[in-house]
Amino acid sequence: MARLAAVSAVVLGLWPLAALAGQTSASFQVGITIGGGGSSSARTVASAKTYTWGAALISVNRAGFDKPERLERSDTFYWFRAERSGEHFRIAVSIASGKVVKVLPA
C-alpha cells in the first residue's frame, strides 16, 4: 500500500498541467570561477605575451633571411645572425611582439 501511495504521488506530481502563455516564467544563471584567490599582479604577469626562439626564427625567415643562427637574448630582443643576398646581418626580434625590429650589418 505504501508503494502505491509513493507511485501515485510521483505520477500526480509529474502529471502535465495546461499552462497558458504569460503564466509561466523561468530564470537560469550559471557562473564559474577557475583559480581565484590570485593577486592582480600575478594575473598581469601571466597575461603578458612573449614569443619563443622558434617563433622569432620564423619571423627572421619570413623577412627573407637565410641560414639564421641564434646569437644571444637580451631583456627585449632575440638576436640572430643571418644572410641575405650574400651579405651577413645581425637581426633583432622583439620578444614581446615577435617582429623583426632591427637589422644591422654584421
mmCIF file of C-alpha atoms in Angstrom:
data_model
loop_
_atom_site.group_PDB
_atom_site.id
_atom_site.type_symbol
_atom_site.label_atom_id
_atom_site.label_comp_id
_atom_site.label_asym_id
_atom_site.label_seq_id
_atom_site.Cartn_x
_atom_site.Cartn_y
_atom_site.Cartn_z
ATOM 1 C CA MET A 1 0.000 0.000 0.000
ATOM 2 C CA ALA A 2 2.910 2.325 0.807
ATOM 3 C CA ARG A 3 4.408 1.681 -2.613
ATOM 4 C CA LEU A 4 1.120 2.530 -4.306
ATOM 5 C CA ALA A 5 0.943 5.791 -2.392
ATOM 6 C CA ALA A 6 4.543 6.718 -3.336
ATOM 7 C CA VAL A 7 3.991 5.878 -7.004
ATOM 8 C CA SER A 8 0.705 7.789 -7.023
ATOM 9 C CA ALA A 9 2.393 10.866 -5.532
ATOM 10 C CA VAL A 10 5.121 10.791 -8.179
ATOM 11 C CA VAL A 11 2.649 10.282 -11.025
ATOM 12 C CA LEU A 12 0.356 13.055 -9.839
ATOM 13 C CA GLY A 13 3.310 15.364 -9.285
ATOM 14 C CA LEU A 14 4.532 14.850 -12.842
ATOM 15 C CA TRP A 15 1.076 14.974 -14.427
ATOM 16 C CA PRO A 16 1.124 17.551 -17.232
ATOM 17 C CA LEU A 17 -0.851 20.666 -16.463
ATOM 18 C CA ALA A 18 -2.082 23.106 -19.062
ATOM 19 C CA ALA A 19 -0.332 26.452 -18.892
ATOM 20 C CA LEU A 20 -1.307 29.488 -20.909
ATOM 21 C CA ALA A 21 1.232 31.841 -22.374
ATOM 22 C CA GLY A 22 2.237 34.513 -19.923
ATOM 23 C CA GLN A 23 1.512 32.356 -16.875
ATOM 24 C CA THR A 24 4.955 30.817 -16.608
ATOM 25 C CA SER A 25 8.445 32.173 -16.330
ATOM 26 C CA ALA A 26 11.890 30.802 -15.723
ATOM 27 C CA SER A 27 15.291 32.188 -14.867
ATOM 28 C CA PHE A 28 18.591 30.340 -15.055
ATOM 29 C CA GLN A 29 22.091 31.645 -14.349
ATOM 30 C CA VAL A 30 25.433 29.878 -14.193
ATOM 31 C CA GLY A 31 28.790 31.196 -13.060
ATOM 32 C CA ILE A 32 32.216 29.623 -12.853
ATOM 33 C CA THR A 33 35.490 30.765 -11.375
ATOM 34 C CA ILE A 34 38.702 28.907 -12.109
ATOM 35 C CA GLY A 35 41.702 29.508 -9.913
ATOM 36 C CA GLY A 36 40.739 32.571 -7.938
ATOM 37 C CA GLY A 37 42.483 33.999 -4.941
ATOM 38 C CA GLY A 38 45.420 35.269 -7.016
ATOM 39 C CA SER A 39 46.638 38.827 -6.805
ATOM 40 C CA SER A 40 46.110 41.204 -9.703
ATOM 41 C CA SER A 41 49.871 41.470 -10.294
ATOM 42 C CA ALA A 42 50.094 37.708 -10.790
ATOM 43 C CA ARG A 43 47.326 37.883 -13.406
ATOM 44 C CA THR A 44 49.131 40.701 -15.252
ATOM 45 C CA VAL A 45 52.354 38.717 -15.483
ATOM 46 C CA ALA A 46 50.536 35.602 -16.679
ATOM 47 C CA SER A 47 48.720 37.512 -19.412
ATOM 48 C CA ALA A 48 51.889 39.148 -20.818
ATOM 49 C CA LYS A 49 52.569 37.688 -24.256
ATOM 50 C CA THR A 50 56.080 36.504 -25.056
ATOM 51 C CA TYR A 51 57.458 34.808 -28.141
ATOM 52 C CA THR A 52 59.909 31.916 -28.188
ATOM 53 C CA TRP A 53 63.202 31.490 -30.050
ATOM 54 C CA GLY A 54 61.340 29.311 -32.550
ATOM 55 C CA ALA A 55 58.704 31.962 -33.245
ATOM 56 C CA ALA A 56 61.438 34.587 -33.629
ATOM 57 C CA LEU A 57 63.264 32.303 -36.084
ATOM 58 C CA ILE A 58 60.098 32.107 -38.205
ATOM 59 C CA SER A 59 59.952 35.926 -38.267
ATOM 60 C CA VAL A 60 63.571 36.083 -39.488
ATOM 61 C CA ASN A 61 62.855 33.551 -42.247
ATOM 62 C CA ARG A 62 59.708 35.397 -43.337
ATOM 63 C CA ALA A 63 61.712 38.628 -43.546
ATOM 64 C CA GLY A 64 63.752 36.995 -46.316
ATOM 65 C CA PHE A 65 66.904 35.988 -44.441
ATOM 66 C CA ASP A 66 68.688 32.678 -44.983
ATOM 67 C CA LYS A 67 70.652 30.429 -42.597
ATOM 68 C CA PRO A 68 69.688 32.204 -39.368
ATOM 69 C CA GLU A 69 71.793 31.392 -36.291
ATOM 70 C CA ARG A 70 70.928 32.220 -32.688
ATOM 71 C CA LEU A 71 73.336 34.679 -31.091
ATOM 72 C CA GLU A 72 72.011 35.976 -27.799
ATOM 73 C CA ARG A 73 68.966 37.077 -25.864
ATOM 74 C CA SER A 74 68.575 40.419 -24.099
ATOM 75 C CA ASP A 75 65.666 41.583 -21.957
ATOM 76 C CA THR A 76 63.689 42.703 -25.010
ATOM 77 C CA PHE A 77 65.241 41.047 -28.098
ATOM 78 C CA TYR A 78 66.338 37.750 -29.574
ATOM 79 C CA TRP A 79 69.451 38.349 -31.686
ATOM 80 C CA PHE A 80 70.224 36.321 -34.817
ATOM 81 C CA ARG A 81 72.907 36.314 -37.472
ATOM 82 C CA ALA A 82 71.660 35.560 -40.980
ATOM 83 C CA GLU A 83 72.405 36.343 -44.592
ATOM 84 C CA ARG A 84 70.515 37.863 -47.470
ATOM 85 C CA SER A 85 71.830 38.435 -50.989
ATOM 86 C CA GLY A 86 75.265 37.179 -49.932
ATOM 87 C CA GLU A 87 75.630 39.710 -47.077
ATOM 88 C CA HIS A 88 75.531 38.926 -43.340
ATOM 89 C CA PHE A 89 73.313 40.790 -40.898
ATOM 90 C CA ARG A 90 72.528 40.922 -37.185
ATOM 91 C CA ILE A 91 68.765 40.824 -36.682
ATOM 92 C CA ALA A 92 66.844 41.727 -33.523
ATOM 93 C CA VAL A 93 63.396 40.231 -32.998
ATOM 94 C CA SER A 94 61.123 41.632 -30.294
ATOM 95 C CA ILE A 95 60.312 39.122 -27.550
ATOM 96 C CA ALA A 96 57.006 40.927 -26.904
ATOM 97 C CA SER A 97 55.718 41.152 -30.493
ATOM 98 C CA GLY A 98 57.723 38.546 -32.443
ATOM 99 C CA LYS A 99 58.516 41.123 -35.143
ATOM 100 C CA VAL A 100 61.879 41.949 -36.682
ATOM 101 C CA VAL A 101 62.704 45.374 -35.244
ATOM 102 C CA LYS A 102 66.391 45.910 -36.108
ATOM 103 C CA VAL A 103 68.632 44.829 -38.978
ATOM 104 C CA LEU A 104 72.313 45.725 -38.661
ATOM 105 C CA PRO A 105 75.272 44.843 -40.880
ATOM 106 C CA ALA A 106 77.345 42.069 -39.306
#
